[in-house]
mmCIF file of C-alpha atoms in Angstrom:
data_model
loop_
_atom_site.group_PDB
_atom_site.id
_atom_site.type_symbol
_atom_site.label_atom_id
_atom_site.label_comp_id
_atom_site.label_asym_id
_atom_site.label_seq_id
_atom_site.Cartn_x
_atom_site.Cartn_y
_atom_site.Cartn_z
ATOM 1 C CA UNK E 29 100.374 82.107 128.683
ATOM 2 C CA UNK E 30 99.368 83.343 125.257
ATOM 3 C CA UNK E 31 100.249 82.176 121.925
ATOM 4 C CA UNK E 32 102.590 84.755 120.747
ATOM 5 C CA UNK E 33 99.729 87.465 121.385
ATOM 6 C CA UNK E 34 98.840 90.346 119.154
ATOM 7 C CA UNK E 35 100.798 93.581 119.956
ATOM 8 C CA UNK E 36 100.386 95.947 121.694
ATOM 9 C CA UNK E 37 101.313 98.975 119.601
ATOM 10 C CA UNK E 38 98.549 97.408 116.963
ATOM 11 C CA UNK E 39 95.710 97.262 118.961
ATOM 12 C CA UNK E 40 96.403 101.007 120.192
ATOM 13 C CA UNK E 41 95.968 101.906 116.778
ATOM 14 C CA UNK E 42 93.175 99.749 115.888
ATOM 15 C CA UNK E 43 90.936 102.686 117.245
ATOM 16 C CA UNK E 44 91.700 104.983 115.234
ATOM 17 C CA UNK E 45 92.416 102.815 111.983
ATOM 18 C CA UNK E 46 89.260 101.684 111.741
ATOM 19 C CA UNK E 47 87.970 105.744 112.025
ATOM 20 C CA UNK E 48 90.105 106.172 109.373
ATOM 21 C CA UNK E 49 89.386 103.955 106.957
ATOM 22 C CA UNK E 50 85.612 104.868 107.436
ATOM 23 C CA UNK E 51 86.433 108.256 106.740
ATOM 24 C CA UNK E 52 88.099 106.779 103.667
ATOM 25 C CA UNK E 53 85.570 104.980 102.171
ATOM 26 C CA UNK E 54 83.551 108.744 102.334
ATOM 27 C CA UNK E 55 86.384 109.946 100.617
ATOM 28 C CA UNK E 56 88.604 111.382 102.366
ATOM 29 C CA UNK E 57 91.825 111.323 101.090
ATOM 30 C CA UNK E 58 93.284 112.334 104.448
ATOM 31 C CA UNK E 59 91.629 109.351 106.096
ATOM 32 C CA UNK E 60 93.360 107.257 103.861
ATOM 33 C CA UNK E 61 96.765 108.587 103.973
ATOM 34 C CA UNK E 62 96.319 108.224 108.146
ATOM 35 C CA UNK E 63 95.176 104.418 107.542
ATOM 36 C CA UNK E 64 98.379 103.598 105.006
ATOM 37 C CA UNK E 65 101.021 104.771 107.672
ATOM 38 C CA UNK E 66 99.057 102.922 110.099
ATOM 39 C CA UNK E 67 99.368 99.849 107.975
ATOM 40 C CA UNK E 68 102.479 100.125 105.981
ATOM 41 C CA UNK E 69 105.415 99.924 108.171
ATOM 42 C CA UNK E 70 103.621 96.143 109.529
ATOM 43 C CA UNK E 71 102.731 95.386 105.594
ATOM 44 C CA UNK E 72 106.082 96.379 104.331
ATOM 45 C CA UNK E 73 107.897 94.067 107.290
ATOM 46 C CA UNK E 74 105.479 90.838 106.471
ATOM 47 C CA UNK E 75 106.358 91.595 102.175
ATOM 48 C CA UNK E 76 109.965 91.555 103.046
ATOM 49 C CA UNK E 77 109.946 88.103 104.646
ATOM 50 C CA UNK E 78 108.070 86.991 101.372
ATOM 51 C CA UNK E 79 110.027 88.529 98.795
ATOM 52 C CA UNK E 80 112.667 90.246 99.927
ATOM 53 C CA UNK E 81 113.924 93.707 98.324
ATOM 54 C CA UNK E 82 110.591 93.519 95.881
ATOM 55 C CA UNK E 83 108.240 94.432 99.038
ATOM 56 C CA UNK E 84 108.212 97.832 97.911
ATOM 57 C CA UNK E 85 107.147 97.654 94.342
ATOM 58 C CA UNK E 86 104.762 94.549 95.527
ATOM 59 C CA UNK E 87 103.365 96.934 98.100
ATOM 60 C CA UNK E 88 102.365 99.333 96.182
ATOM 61 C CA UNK E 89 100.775 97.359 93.804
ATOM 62 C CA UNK E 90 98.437 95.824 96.795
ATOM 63 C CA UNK E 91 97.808 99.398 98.051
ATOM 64 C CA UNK E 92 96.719 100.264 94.364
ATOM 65 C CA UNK E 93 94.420 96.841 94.944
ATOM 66 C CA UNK E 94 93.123 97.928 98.380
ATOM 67 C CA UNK E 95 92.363 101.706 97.179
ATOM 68 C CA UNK E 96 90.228 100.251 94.331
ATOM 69 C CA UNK E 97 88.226 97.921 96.313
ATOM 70 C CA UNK E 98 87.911 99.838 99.599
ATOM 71 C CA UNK E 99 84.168 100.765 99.179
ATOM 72 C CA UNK E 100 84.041 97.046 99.130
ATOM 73 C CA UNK E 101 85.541 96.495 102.194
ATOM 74 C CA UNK E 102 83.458 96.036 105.896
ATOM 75 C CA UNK E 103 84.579 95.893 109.130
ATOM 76 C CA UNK E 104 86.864 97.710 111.623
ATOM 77 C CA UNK E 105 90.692 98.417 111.883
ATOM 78 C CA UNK E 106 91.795 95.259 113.127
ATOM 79 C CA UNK E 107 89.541 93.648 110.073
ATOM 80 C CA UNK E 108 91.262 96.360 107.675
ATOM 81 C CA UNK E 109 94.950 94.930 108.825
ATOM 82 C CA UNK E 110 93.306 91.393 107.875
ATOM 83 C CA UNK E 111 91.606 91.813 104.557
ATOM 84 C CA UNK E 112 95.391 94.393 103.648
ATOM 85 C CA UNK E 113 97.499 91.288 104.711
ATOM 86 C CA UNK E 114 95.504 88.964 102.365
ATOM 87 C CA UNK E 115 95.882 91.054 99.258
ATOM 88 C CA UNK E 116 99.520 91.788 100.173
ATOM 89 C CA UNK E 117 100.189 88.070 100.451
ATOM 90 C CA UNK E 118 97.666 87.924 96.867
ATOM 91 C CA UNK E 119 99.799 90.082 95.417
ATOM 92 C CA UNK E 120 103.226 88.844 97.054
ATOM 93 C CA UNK E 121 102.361 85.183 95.697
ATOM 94 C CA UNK E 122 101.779 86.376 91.812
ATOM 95 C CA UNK E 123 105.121 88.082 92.383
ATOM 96 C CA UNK E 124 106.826 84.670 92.721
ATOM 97 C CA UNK E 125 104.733 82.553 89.984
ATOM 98 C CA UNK E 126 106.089 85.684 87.754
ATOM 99 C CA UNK E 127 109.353 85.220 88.853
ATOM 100 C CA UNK E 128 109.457 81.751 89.197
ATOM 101 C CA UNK E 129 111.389 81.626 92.440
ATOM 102 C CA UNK E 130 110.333 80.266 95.498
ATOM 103 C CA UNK E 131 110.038 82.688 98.775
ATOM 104 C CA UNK E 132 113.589 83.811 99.642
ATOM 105 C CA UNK E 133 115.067 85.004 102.907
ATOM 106 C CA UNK E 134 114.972 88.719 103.594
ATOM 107 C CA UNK E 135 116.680 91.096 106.011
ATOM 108 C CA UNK E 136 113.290 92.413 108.582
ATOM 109 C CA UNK E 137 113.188 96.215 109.631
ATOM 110 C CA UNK E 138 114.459 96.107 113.309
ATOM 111 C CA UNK E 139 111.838 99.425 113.863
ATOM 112 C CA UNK E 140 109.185 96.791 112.587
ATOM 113 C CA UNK E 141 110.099 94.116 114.363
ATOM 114 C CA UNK E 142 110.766 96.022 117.818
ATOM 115 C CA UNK E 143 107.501 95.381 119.082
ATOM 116 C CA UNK E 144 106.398 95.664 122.857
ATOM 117 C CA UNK E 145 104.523 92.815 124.348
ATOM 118 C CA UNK E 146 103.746 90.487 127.649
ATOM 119 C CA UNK E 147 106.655 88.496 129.950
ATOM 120 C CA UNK E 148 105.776 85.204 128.688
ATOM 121 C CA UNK E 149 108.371 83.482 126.470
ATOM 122 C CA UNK E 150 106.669 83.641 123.595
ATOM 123 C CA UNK E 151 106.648 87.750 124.078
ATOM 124 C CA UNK E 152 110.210 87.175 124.996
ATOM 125 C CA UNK E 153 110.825 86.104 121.542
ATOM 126 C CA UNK E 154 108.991 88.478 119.850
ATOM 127 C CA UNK E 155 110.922 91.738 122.366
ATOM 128 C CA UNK E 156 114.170 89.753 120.781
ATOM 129 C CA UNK E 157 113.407 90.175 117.401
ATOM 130 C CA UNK E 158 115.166 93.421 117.286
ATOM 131 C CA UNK E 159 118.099 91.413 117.133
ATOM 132 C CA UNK E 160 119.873 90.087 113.556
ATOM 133 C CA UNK E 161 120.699 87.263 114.945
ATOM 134 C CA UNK E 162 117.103 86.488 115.874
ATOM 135 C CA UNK E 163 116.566 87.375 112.535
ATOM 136 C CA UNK E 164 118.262 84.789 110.948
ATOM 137 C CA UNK E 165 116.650 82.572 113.023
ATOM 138 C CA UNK E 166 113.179 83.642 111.705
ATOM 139 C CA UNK E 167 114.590 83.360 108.002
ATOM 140 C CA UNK E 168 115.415 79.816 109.033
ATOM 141 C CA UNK E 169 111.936 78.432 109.971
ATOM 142 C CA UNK E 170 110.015 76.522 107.785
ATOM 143 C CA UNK E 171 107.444 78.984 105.460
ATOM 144 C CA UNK E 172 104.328 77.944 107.426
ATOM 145 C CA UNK E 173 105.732 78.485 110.578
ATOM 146 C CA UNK E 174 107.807 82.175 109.420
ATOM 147 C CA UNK E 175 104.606 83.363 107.692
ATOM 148 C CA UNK E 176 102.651 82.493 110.698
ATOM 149 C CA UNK E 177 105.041 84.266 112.879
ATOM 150 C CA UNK E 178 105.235 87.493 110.624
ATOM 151 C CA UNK E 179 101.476 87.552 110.215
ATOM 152 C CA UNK E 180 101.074 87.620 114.063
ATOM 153 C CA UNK E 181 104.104 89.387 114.868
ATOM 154 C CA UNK E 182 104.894 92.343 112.204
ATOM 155 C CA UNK E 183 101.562 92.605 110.466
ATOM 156 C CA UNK E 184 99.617 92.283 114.446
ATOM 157 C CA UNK E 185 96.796 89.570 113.446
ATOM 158 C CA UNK E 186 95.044 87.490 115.476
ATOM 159 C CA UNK E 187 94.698 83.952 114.726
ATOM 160 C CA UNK E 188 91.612 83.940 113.036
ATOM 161 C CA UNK E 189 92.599 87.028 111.033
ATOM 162 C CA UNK E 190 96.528 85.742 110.309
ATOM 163 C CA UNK E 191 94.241 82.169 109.360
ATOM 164 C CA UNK E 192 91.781 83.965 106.975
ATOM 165 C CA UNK E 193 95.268 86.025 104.923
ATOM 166 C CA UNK E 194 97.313 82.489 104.962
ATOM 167 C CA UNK E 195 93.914 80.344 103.620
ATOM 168 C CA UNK E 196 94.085 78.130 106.376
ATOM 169 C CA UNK E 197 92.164 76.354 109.684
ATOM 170 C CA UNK E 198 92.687 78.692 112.575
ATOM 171 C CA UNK E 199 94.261 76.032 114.670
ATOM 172 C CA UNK E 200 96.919 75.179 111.552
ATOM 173 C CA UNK E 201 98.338 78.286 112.073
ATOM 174 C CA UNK E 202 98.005 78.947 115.380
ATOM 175 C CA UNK E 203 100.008 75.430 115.397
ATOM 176 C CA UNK E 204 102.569 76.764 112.695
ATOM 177 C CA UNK E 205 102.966 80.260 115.178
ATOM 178 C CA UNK E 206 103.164 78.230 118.404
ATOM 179 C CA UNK E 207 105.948 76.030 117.104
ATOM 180 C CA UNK E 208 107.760 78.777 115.341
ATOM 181 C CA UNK E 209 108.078 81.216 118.937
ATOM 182 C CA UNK E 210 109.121 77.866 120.459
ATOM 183 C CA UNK E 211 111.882 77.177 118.036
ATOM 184 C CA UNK E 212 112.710 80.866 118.110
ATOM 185 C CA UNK E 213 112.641 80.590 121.936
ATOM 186 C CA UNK E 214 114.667 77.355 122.547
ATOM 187 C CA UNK E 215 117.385 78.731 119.704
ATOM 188 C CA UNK E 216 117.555 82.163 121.834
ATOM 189 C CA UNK E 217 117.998 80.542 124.818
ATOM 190 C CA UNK E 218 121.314 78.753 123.726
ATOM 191 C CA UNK E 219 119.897 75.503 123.380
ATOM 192 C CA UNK E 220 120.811 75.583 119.564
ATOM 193 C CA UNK E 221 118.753 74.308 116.860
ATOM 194 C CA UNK E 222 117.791 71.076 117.015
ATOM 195 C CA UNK E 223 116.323 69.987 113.658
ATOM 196 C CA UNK E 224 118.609 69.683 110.390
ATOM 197 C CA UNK E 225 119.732 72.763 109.844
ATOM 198 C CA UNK E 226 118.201 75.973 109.202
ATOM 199 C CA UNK E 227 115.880 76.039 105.819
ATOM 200 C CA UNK E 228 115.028 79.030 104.130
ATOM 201 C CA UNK E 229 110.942 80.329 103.986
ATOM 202 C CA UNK E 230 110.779 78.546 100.681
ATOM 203 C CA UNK E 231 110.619 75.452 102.305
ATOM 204 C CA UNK E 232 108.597 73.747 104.419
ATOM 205 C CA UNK E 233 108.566 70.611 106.956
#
């Protein structure tokens, strides 16, 4: 059984992301536009959870961040989703010290949450997502567990990827994404939640 797995539909691009941003880093303005609609929709759905109806205007300032730094950048697609997630989240956390506000619940983009993946339960979860009632649900999680979930879910990280954007050990989140699909899980399946209450992504354990 995997731990809430990457999806599909990102690894099917990964391909031809990583062409793209190659072709980027030439120059080609083309290129780039292919790798930002590659990355976007994913970016957009992880900036949401973080800061609600800001994650456009702190989007584009992390796209005018990855743009200037791209000739910087090494590695292929799947590395280009990593190293966009971490300045997204850079760029999402300076949003909040500005505002001085913590993280606050967001409504996710069903189309970017509608993600294929494997008959396990965790994939289970992650086909429900679609749904707002699973979406309140992931609102209610504690931060490190709903970031961890978004990073691996919406944006399509792996764990050492999601680990290197959230600053943390590889098995913390892995931990934080295991018992966040299980808590999604046991709350889809009718079992209802069993902790105290839901919290927002603000807070933690």
């Amino acid at each position: 059984m995997g731990q809430g797995g990457e999806p599909r539909r990102a690894q099917a691009y990964d391909g031809e992301l990583g062409a793209a941003v190659a072709r980027a880093q030439d120059g080609d303005e083309a290129a780039f536009a292919v790798a930002y609609r590659i990355v976007q929709p994913g970016l957009l759905g992880y900036l949401r959870g973080i800061v609600g109806d800001d994650a456009e205007d702190v989007a584009s300032d992390a796209w005018l961040e990855i743009a200037r730094d791209l000739g910087r950048f090494k590695g292929d697609g799947a590395g280009f989703r990593g190293w966009t997630a971490t300045i997204a989240r850079h760029r999402a956390l300076d949003h909040l010290r500005r505002l001085r506000v913590r993280p606050r619940a967001a409504t996710l983009e069903q189309d970017v949450l509608d993600l294929p993946g494997r008959h396990d339960t965790h994939d289970q979860v992650v086909e429900s997502l679609s749904t707002e009632r699973a979406l309140e649900l992931v609102r209610g999680l504690p931060r490190d567990q709903a970031e961890a979930v978004l990073l691996r879910v919406v944006v399509g990280l792996d764990g050492p990827a999601a680990a290197r954007a959230l600053g943390k050990r590889p098995g913390a989140v892995r931990t934080a994404a295991h018992r966040g699909l299980k808590r999604l899980a046991r709350q889809l399946g009718g079992e209802g939640v069993t902790d105290d209450g839901p919290r927002t992504l603000g807070e933690s354990k």
